[in-house]
């Protein structure tokens, strides 16, 4: 071509601005918007808004936590729910969740153990004595078999006859028939975690799908049992995937969300992962609260390591309204008395059992 081709005039910029480009203006806004949308109207944040909150700079963290605390007080009240947890069967699970020392596929030092009924009742009684309103029976399994369902039937009956406490269960994926059986037994809450965002789940588990977990959660919801559906953060997911998870949990609308921070267990594929930064953990707590204003948001595993004592306090003043006392199945948590003393110190009333019935 003899003549130089004329360059087309620059098309108007159509691509959406990236977060970092918009951050200076919108960070000021996102908390103002959240105040109006979540605190005033009780409407949860969208996934994009959650992401904005999760990427707020450190110097806005205090403000974020204060807003999350206000939202918690406004939509859940001042009380803190306390729950005990005991394992009916520990270890030897056939699934390969990469964070879990109970998987039989890794070399982590958790033995396969079954608990008997008198021990179960004893643990329920000890839990009730701490003031806890809920006692959760957990088994490390893909889903319950006949033997486990029979053990549950006997165990739940024995506890209900001997101890004044709500019984919850966490037994993996369920069939519709098993959901109905648990309702019959009088199990009032079922725990089944999503753990990770749909887009990140295949990096975490290969032996079952995110969709299978989601389906169990939906069946539980529809059955009338309360649904407790947890998240585990700090597994190498991106902040976008963390926001995705919060939004997916928001869609599911569980009654309760236990929030776990990865405690890398030796012998598991995630055993060498670094701990999550405390400031990121606190941002996550507050963002989860703004994503689910009415949900019970529970401190679960890993928070001692990730947050320490000071951070634990910040989280309780930043959106958390429930704690688990005692051990977290495979790792020792704090002494229940320490948690109860902290709640007393913060003048947070413990939710009475009859208030949850
Ligand atoms: S998280 Fe549950 S299903 Fe996965 S390996 Fe551990 S006990 Fe098994």
Short mmCIF file of C-alpha atoms and ligand atoms in Angstrom, two decimals:
data_model
loop_
_atom_site.label_atom_id
_atom_site.label_comp_id
_atom_site.label_asym_id
_atom_site.label_seq_id
_atom_site.Cartn_x
_atom_site.Cartn_y
_atom_site.Cartn_z
CA UNK A 1 0.00 0.00 0.00
CA UNK A 2 1.45 3.35 -1.10
CA UNK A 3 -0.45 5.45 1.26
CA UNK A 4 -0.27 4.93 4.98
CA UNK A 5 -3.50 3.63 6.34
CA UNK A 6 -5.21 6.04 8.59
CA UNK A 7 -5.48 4.79 12.08
CA UNK A 8 -9.09 4.54 13.23
CA UNK A 9 -9.95 7.07 15.84
CA UNK A 10 -9.71 5.61 19.30
CA UNK A 11 -12.90 3.86 20.30
CA UNK A 12 -14.43 5.11 23.52
CA UNK A 13 -13.18 3.13 26.49
CA UNK A 14 -15.80 0.48 27.11
CA UNK A 15 -14.09 -1.98 29.39
CA UNK A 16 -15.28 -1.82 32.97
CA UNK A 17 -12.85 -0.20 35.38
CA UNK A 18 -10.91 -2.59 37.56
CA UNK A 19 -11.27 -2.54 41.32
CA UNK A 20 -7.92 -0.84 41.85
CA UNK A 21 -8.90 1.93 39.44
CA UNK A 22 -12.17 2.56 41.20
CA UNK A 23 -10.98 1.99 44.74
CA UNK A 24 -10.18 5.59 45.80
CA UNK A 25 -13.74 6.78 45.14
CA UNK A 26 -15.75 3.68 45.91
CA UNK A 27 -14.19 2.58 49.20
CA UNK A 28 -15.63 5.65 50.78
CA UNK A 29 -18.94 4.69 49.28
CA UNK A 30 -19.14 0.98 49.92
CA UNK A 31 -19.47 1.38 53.67
CA UNK A 32 -21.92 4.25 53.26
CA UNK A 33 -23.94 2.10 50.87
CA UNK A 34 -23.71 -0.88 53.23
CA UNK A 35 -24.90 1.27 56.12
CA UNK A 36 -28.02 2.17 54.25
CA UNK A 37 -28.59 -1.14 52.47
CA UNK A 38 -27.64 -3.66 55.15
CA UNK A 39 -27.93 -1.84 58.47
CA UNK A 40 -31.04 0.19 57.69
CA UNK A 41 -32.88 -2.14 55.32
CA UNK A 42 -31.44 -5.56 56.21
CA UNK A 43 -30.59 -6.34 52.57
CA UNK A 44 -27.40 -8.29 52.05
CA UNK A 45 -24.49 -7.09 49.93
CA UNK A 46 -24.08 -8.33 46.36
CA UNK A 47 -21.01 -10.32 45.36
CA UNK A 48 -19.40 -7.21 43.81
CA UNK A 49 -20.02 -5.21 46.97
CA UNK A 50 -18.65 -8.03 49.14
CA UNK A 51 -15.49 -7.98 47.06
CA UNK A 52 -15.16 -4.23 47.57
CA UNK A 53 -15.49 -4.69 51.30
CA UNK A 54 -12.96 -7.53 51.31
CA UNK A 55 -10.41 -5.32 49.53
CA UNK A 56 -10.75 -2.28 51.76
CA UNK A 57 -7.38 -1.00 52.98
CA UNK A 58 -6.20 -1.63 56.54
CA UNK A 59 -6.91 1.93 57.61
CA UNK A 60 -10.61 1.34 57.03
CA UNK A 61 -10.75 -1.96 58.88
CA UNK A 62 -11.87 -0.51 62.18
CA UNK A 63 -14.74 1.31 60.52
CA UNK A 64 -15.74 -1.85 58.67
CA UNK A 65 -15.74 -3.96 61.84
CA UNK A 66 -17.75 -1.31 63.69
CA UNK A 67 -20.40 -1.35 60.96
CA UNK A 68 -20.53 -5.15 60.94
CA UNK A 69 -21.00 -5.10 64.70
CA UNK A 70 -23.87 -2.61 64.38
CA UNK A 71 -25.46 -4.85 61.74
CA UNK A 72 -25.14 -7.87 64.01
CA UNK A 73 -26.74 -6.02 66.94
CA UNK A 74 -29.53 -4.63 64.77
CA UNK A 75 -30.49 -7.86 62.99
CA UNK A 76 -29.45 -10.62 65.43
CA UNK A 77 -29.49 -8.94 68.83
CA UNK A 78 -26.83 -8.79 71.53
CA UNK A 79 -26.75 -12.45 72.48
CA UNK A 80 -23.98 -14.89 71.70
CA UNK A 81 -24.84 -18.50 71.02
CA UNK A 82 -22.55 -21.14 72.50
CA UNK A 83 -22.30 -24.64 71.09
CA UNK A 84 -20.38 -27.76 72.09
CA UNK A 85 -19.22 -30.32 69.58
CA UNK A 86 -18.34 -33.99 69.85
CA UNK A 87 -17.22 -36.58 67.37
CA UNK A 88 -19.15 -39.81 67.04
CA UNK A 89 -16.62 -41.11 64.59
CA UNK A 90 -13.21 -39.52 64.07
CA UNK A 91 -10.82 -40.15 61.20
CA UNK A 92 -10.75 -42.69 58.41
CA UNK A 93 -13.07 -40.76 56.09
CA UNK A 94 -12.89 -41.96 52.46
CA UNK A 95 -13.11 -38.43 51.04
CA UNK A 96 -10.03 -36.36 50.14
CA UNK A 97 -10.81 -32.81 51.36
CA UNK A 98 -7.29 -31.38 51.22
CA UNK A 99 -7.53 -29.47 54.50
CA UNK A 100 -8.88 -32.32 56.59
CA UNK A 101 -6.84 -34.52 58.88
CA UNK A 102 -9.78 -36.92 59.20
CA UNK A 103 -9.44 -38.07 55.63
CA UNK A 104 -8.20 -41.65 55.46
CA UNK A 105 -6.34 -40.77 52.25
CA UNK A 106 -3.57 -38.77 53.90
CA UNK A 107 -1.01 -39.59 56.54
CA UNK A 108 -2.27 -37.19 59.20
CA UNK A 109 -2.19 -38.63 62.72
CA UNK A 110 -5.90 -38.90 63.44
CA UNK A 111 -7.04 -42.41 64.29
CA UNK A 112 -10.42 -43.79 63.37
CA UNK A 113 -12.46 -43.84 66.57
CA UNK A 114 -16.10 -44.49 67.39
CA UNK A 115 -17.68 -42.96 70.46
CA UNK A 116 -20.15 -44.96 72.54
CA UNK A 117 -23.55 -43.82 73.79
CA UNK A 118 -22.70 -43.28 77.50
CA UNK A 119 -19.74 -41.14 76.47
CA UNK A 120 -21.97 -39.17 74.14
CA UNK A 121 -24.46 -38.42 76.92
CA UNK A 122 -21.61 -37.46 79.22
CA UNK A 123 -20.24 -35.03 76.62
CA UNK A 124 -23.72 -33.55 76.06
CA UNK A 125 -24.12 -33.03 79.80
CA UNK A 126 -20.70 -31.37 80.12
CA UNK A 127 -21.58 -29.11 77.18
CA UNK A 128 -24.92 -28.12 78.75
CA UNK A 129 -23.08 -27.25 81.95
CA UNK A 130 -21.02 -24.60 80.13
CA UNK A 131 -24.30 -22.82 79.30
CA UNK A 132 -24.24 -23.98 75.68
CA UNK A 133 -27.59 -24.20 73.92
CA UNK A 134 -26.57 -26.69 71.29
CA UNK A 135 -24.69 -29.96 71.14
CA UNK A 136 -23.48 -31.14 67.76
CA UNK A 137 -22.68 -34.77 66.96
CA UNK A 138 -20.17 -35.08 64.16
CA UNK A 139 -18.97 -38.08 62.20
CA UNK A 140 -16.11 -38.08 59.69
CA UNK A 141 -17.87 -39.84 56.84
CA UNK A 142 -18.89 -39.21 53.23
CA UNK A 143 -22.45 -39.83 54.32
CA UNK A 144 -24.08 -41.99 56.99
CA UNK A 145 -24.57 -45.75 56.52
CA UNK A 146 -27.16 -47.91 58.28
CA UNK A 147 -24.91 -48.51 61.26
CA UNK A 148 -24.30 -44.80 61.82
CA UNK A 149 -27.99 -43.93 61.44
CA UNK A 150 -28.85 -46.56 64.08
CA UNK A 151 -26.18 -45.19 66.39
CA UNK A 152 -27.59 -41.70 65.87
CA UNK A 153 -31.11 -42.86 66.63
CA UNK A 154 -29.96 -44.39 69.95
CA UNK A 155 -27.61 -41.54 70.79
CA UNK A 156 -30.06 -38.71 70.14
CA UNK A 157 -32.78 -40.51 72.12
CA UNK A 158 -30.42 -41.03 75.09
CA UNK A 159 -29.31 -37.38 75.06
CA UNK A 160 -32.84 -36.02 74.78
CA UNK A 161 -33.94 -38.14 77.74
CA UNK A 162 -31.03 -37.10 79.95
CA UNK A 163 -30.01 -33.55 79.03
CA UNK A 164 -31.84 -30.30 78.28
CA UNK A 165 -29.99 -29.28 75.13
CA UNK A 166 -30.68 -28.97 71.40
CA UNK A 167 -29.08 -31.71 69.33
CA UNK A 168 -27.45 -30.98 66.00
CA UNK A 169 -25.70 -33.38 63.66
CA UNK A 170 -23.05 -33.35 60.97
CA UNK A 171 -22.80 -36.64 59.11
CA UNK A 172 -21.87 -35.71 55.57
CA UNK A 173 -24.05 -35.97 52.47
CA UNK A 174 -27.58 -37.25 52.97
CA UNK A 175 -30.32 -38.92 50.95
CA UNK A 176 -33.86 -37.61 51.24
CA UNK A 177 -34.75 -40.64 53.37
CA UNK A 178 -31.94 -39.90 55.79
CA UNK A 179 -33.02 -36.27 56.02
CA UNK A 180 -36.51 -37.46 56.95
CA UNK A 181 -35.08 -39.89 59.54
CA UNK A 182 -33.09 -37.15 61.24
CA UNK A 183 -36.19 -34.97 61.43
CA UNK A 184 -37.99 -37.92 63.05
CA UNK A 185 -35.25 -38.34 65.64
CA UNK A 186 -35.71 -34.71 66.68
CA UNK A 187 -32.39 -33.42 65.33
CA UNK A 188 -33.07 -29.72 65.13
CA UNK A 189 -30.08 -28.49 63.14
CA UNK A 190 -27.92 -30.13 60.48
CA UNK A 191 -24.42 -29.03 59.59
CA UNK A 192 -23.06 -29.46 56.11
CA UNK A 193 -20.37 -27.11 54.90
CA UNK A 194 -19.86 -25.69 51.45
CA UNK A 195 -16.28 -25.00 52.57
CA UNK A 196 -15.19 -23.28 49.34
CA UNK A 197 -16.64 -21.30 46.46
CA UNK A 198 -17.98 -23.35 43.59
CA UNK A 199 -15.13 -22.15 41.36
CA UNK A 200 -12.43 -23.16 43.86
CA UNK A 201 -13.95 -26.40 45.17
CA UNK A 202 -12.24 -28.72 42.62
CA UNK A 203 -8.85 -27.55 43.98
CA UNK A 204 -9.94 -28.66 47.45
CA UNK A 205 -11.88 -31.90 46.96
CA UNK A 206 -11.88 -34.39 44.11
CA UNK A 207 -14.00 -37.23 45.54
CA UNK A 208 -17.29 -35.35 45.49
CA UNK A 209 -18.60 -32.15 43.95
CA UNK A 210 -19.69 -28.78 45.24
CA UNK A 211 -23.08 -29.48 43.72
CA UNK A 212 -23.50 -32.62 45.86
CA UNK A 213 -22.86 -30.56 48.97
CA UNK A 214 -25.26 -27.87 47.78
CA UNK A 215 -27.99 -30.49 47.15
CA UNK A 216 -27.73 -31.85 50.71
CA UNK A 217 -27.97 -28.31 52.05
CA UNK A 218 -31.11 -27.64 50.01
CA UNK A 219 -32.78 -30.86 51.21
CA UNK A 220 -32.03 -29.96 54.81
CA UNK A 221 -33.45 -26.48 54.33
CA UNK A 222 -36.63 -27.85 52.83
CA UNK A 223 -37.07 -30.39 55.66
CA UNK A 224 -37.62 -27.79 58.36
CA UNK A 225 -34.39 -28.59 60.19
CA UNK A 226 -32.19 -25.59 60.69
CA UNK A 227 -29.30 -25.48 58.27
CA UNK A 228 -25.80 -24.78 59.44
CA UNK A 229 -23.44 -24.37 56.49
CA UNK A 230 -19.81 -23.46 57.02
CA UNK A 231 -16.99 -21.88 55.13
CA UNK A 232 -13.27 -22.45 55.31
CA UNK A 233 -11.07 -19.57 54.18
CA UNK A 234 -7.32 -19.23 53.81
CA UNK A 235 -6.98 -22.30 51.56
CA UNK A 236 -5.21 -20.42 48.77
CA UNK A 237 -8.40 -19.07 47.22
CA UNK A 238 -8.37 -15.60 45.67
CA UNK A 239 -10.22 -12.77 47.36
CA UNK A 240 -12.69 -12.90 44.45
CA UNK A 241 -13.38 -16.55 45.29
CA UNK A 242 -13.81 -15.65 48.93
CA UNK A 243 -16.40 -13.06 47.92
CA UNK A 244 -18.04 -15.65 45.65
CA UNK A 245 -18.32 -18.04 48.59
CA UNK A 246 -19.92 -15.39 50.80
CA UNK A 247 -22.44 -14.62 48.06
CA UNK A 248 -23.23 -18.32 47.50
CA UNK A 249 -23.82 -18.78 51.21
CA UNK A 250 -26.02 -15.69 51.13
CA UNK A 251 -28.10 -17.33 48.37
CA UNK A 252 -28.48 -20.47 50.46
CA UNK A 253 -29.60 -18.46 53.49
CA UNK A 254 -28.43 -20.87 56.20
CA UNK A 255 -29.54 -20.28 59.76
CA UNK A 256 -25.93 -20.48 60.79
CA UNK A 257 -22.52 -20.16 59.18
CA UNK A 258 -19.47 -21.47 61.04
CA UNK A 259 -16.48 -19.58 59.73
CA UNK A 260 -13.25 -21.57 59.79
CA UNK A 261 -9.75 -20.34 59.04
CA UNK A 262 -7.34 -22.90 57.68
CA UNK A 263 -5.23 -24.46 60.38
CA UNK A 264 -2.75 -26.32 58.15
CA UNK A 265 -2.63 -29.88 59.46
CA UNK A 266 0.54 -31.88 59.01
CA UNK A 267 0.20 -34.68 56.50
CA UNK A 268 -2.64 -33.07 54.54
CA UNK A 269 -2.12 -31.57 51.06
CA UNK A 270 -2.68 -28.09 52.57
CA UNK A 271 -0.30 -28.82 55.45
CA UNK A 272 2.31 -26.29 54.30
CA UNK A 273 0.02 -23.39 53.53
CA UNK A 274 0.76 -20.15 55.34
CA UNK A 275 -1.75 -18.90 57.89
CA UNK A 276 -4.14 -16.25 56.70
CA UNK A 277 -3.24 -12.68 57.73
CA UNK A 278 -5.23 -11.58 60.77
CA UNK A 279 -6.39 -8.39 59.02
CA UNK A 280 -7.72 -10.44 56.07
CA UNK A 281 -9.48 -12.76 58.49
CA UNK A 282 -11.17 -9.80 60.19
CA UNK A 283 -12.17 -8.30 56.83
CA UNK A 284 -13.67 -11.68 55.94
CA UNK A 285 -15.67 -11.84 59.16
CA UNK A 286 -17.10 -8.37 58.63
CA UNK A 287 -17.81 -9.03 54.94
CA UNK A 288 -19.63 -12.28 55.79
CA UNK A 289 -21.77 -10.38 58.28
CA UNK A 290 -22.66 -7.77 55.65
CA UNK A 291 -23.39 -10.61 53.19
CA UNK A 292 -25.69 -12.33 55.71
CA UNK A 293 -27.11 -9.81 58.17
CA UNK A 294 -29.50 -12.20 59.95
CA UNK A 295 -27.41 -15.39 60.03
CA UNK A 296 -25.74 -16.77 63.13
CA UNK A 297 -22.06 -16.27 62.27
CA UNK A 298 -19.99 -18.60 64.35
CA UNK A 299 -16.32 -18.63 65.16
CA UNK A 300 -15.21 -22.15 64.40
CA UNK A 301 -11.81 -23.76 63.75
CA UNK A 302 -8.50 -22.02 63.31
CA UNK A 303 -9.32 -18.67 64.84
CA UNK A 304 -6.94 -19.01 67.81
CA UNK A 305 -4.01 -19.44 65.43
CA UNK A 306 -5.11 -16.89 62.87
CA UNK A 307 -6.41 -14.19 65.17
CA UNK A 308 -4.95 -14.72 68.65
CA UNK A 309 -6.69 -13.24 71.68
CA UNK A 310 -6.87 -9.66 70.46
CA UNK A 311 -8.24 -10.64 67.08
CA UNK A 312 -10.77 -12.95 68.69
CA UNK A 313 -12.09 -9.95 70.57
CA UNK A 314 -12.14 -7.83 67.39
CA UNK A 315 -14.16 -10.49 65.58
CA UNK A 316 -16.71 -10.64 68.38
CA UNK A 317 -17.01 -6.88 67.95
CA UNK A 318 -17.03 -7.19 64.16
CA UNK A 319 -19.94 -9.43 63.25
CA UNK A 320 -19.52 -12.78 65.03
CA UNK A 321 -22.38 -13.84 67.28
CA UNK A 322 -21.67 -17.46 68.18
CA UNK A 323 -18.77 -19.56 69.39
CA UNK A 324 -17.93 -23.22 69.69
CA UNK A 325 -16.58 -24.24 73.05
CA UNK A 326 -14.10 -27.02 73.61
CA UNK A 327 -12.28 -28.84 70.87
CA UNK A 328 -12.72 -28.63 67.13
CA UNK A 329 -12.69 -32.33 66.37
CA UNK A 330 -9.05 -32.75 65.46
CA UNK A 331 -7.25 -29.83 67.04
CA UNK A 332 -7.55 -28.54 70.54
CA UNK A 333 -9.35 -25.24 70.80
CA UNK A 334 -9.32 -23.01 73.85
CA UNK A 335 -10.48 -23.92 77.30
CA UNK A 336 -14.24 -23.18 77.29
CA UNK A 337 -13.77 -21.08 80.40
CA UNK A 338 -11.51 -18.69 78.48
CA UNK A 339 -14.20 -18.07 75.88
CA UNK A 340 -16.89 -17.69 78.48
CA UNK A 341 -14.70 -15.25 80.45
CA UNK A 342 -14.13 -13.22 77.28
CA UNK A 343 -17.87 -13.01 76.59
CA UNK A 344 -18.39 -11.91 80.18
CA UNK A 345 -15.67 -9.30 79.79
CA UNK A 346 -17.31 -7.96 76.62
CA UNK A 347 -20.66 -8.01 78.45
CA UNK A 348 -22.18 -10.24 75.80
CA UNK A 349 -25.07 -12.30 77.11
CA UNK A 350 -25.12 -16.02 76.28
CA UNK A 351 -28.27 -17.04 74.44
CA UNK A 352 -30.45 -19.20 76.68
CA UNK A 353 -31.60 -22.59 75.41
CA UNK A 354 -35.29 -21.78 75.60
CA UNK A 355 -34.74 -18.75 73.39
CA UNK A 356 -33.61 -21.02 70.56
CA UNK A 357 -36.55 -23.43 70.69
S1 LIG B 1 -14.09 -32.71 55.53
FE1 LIG B 1 -15.60 -34.30 56.02
S2 LIG B 1 -15.92 -35.38 54.08
FE2 LIG B 1 -14.00 -34.23 53.87
S3 LIG B 1 -12.36 -35.68 54.49
FE3 LIG B 1 -12.92 -34.49 56.28
S4 LIG B 1 -14.47 -35.71 57.36
FE4 LIG B 1 -14.31 -36.49 55.25
#
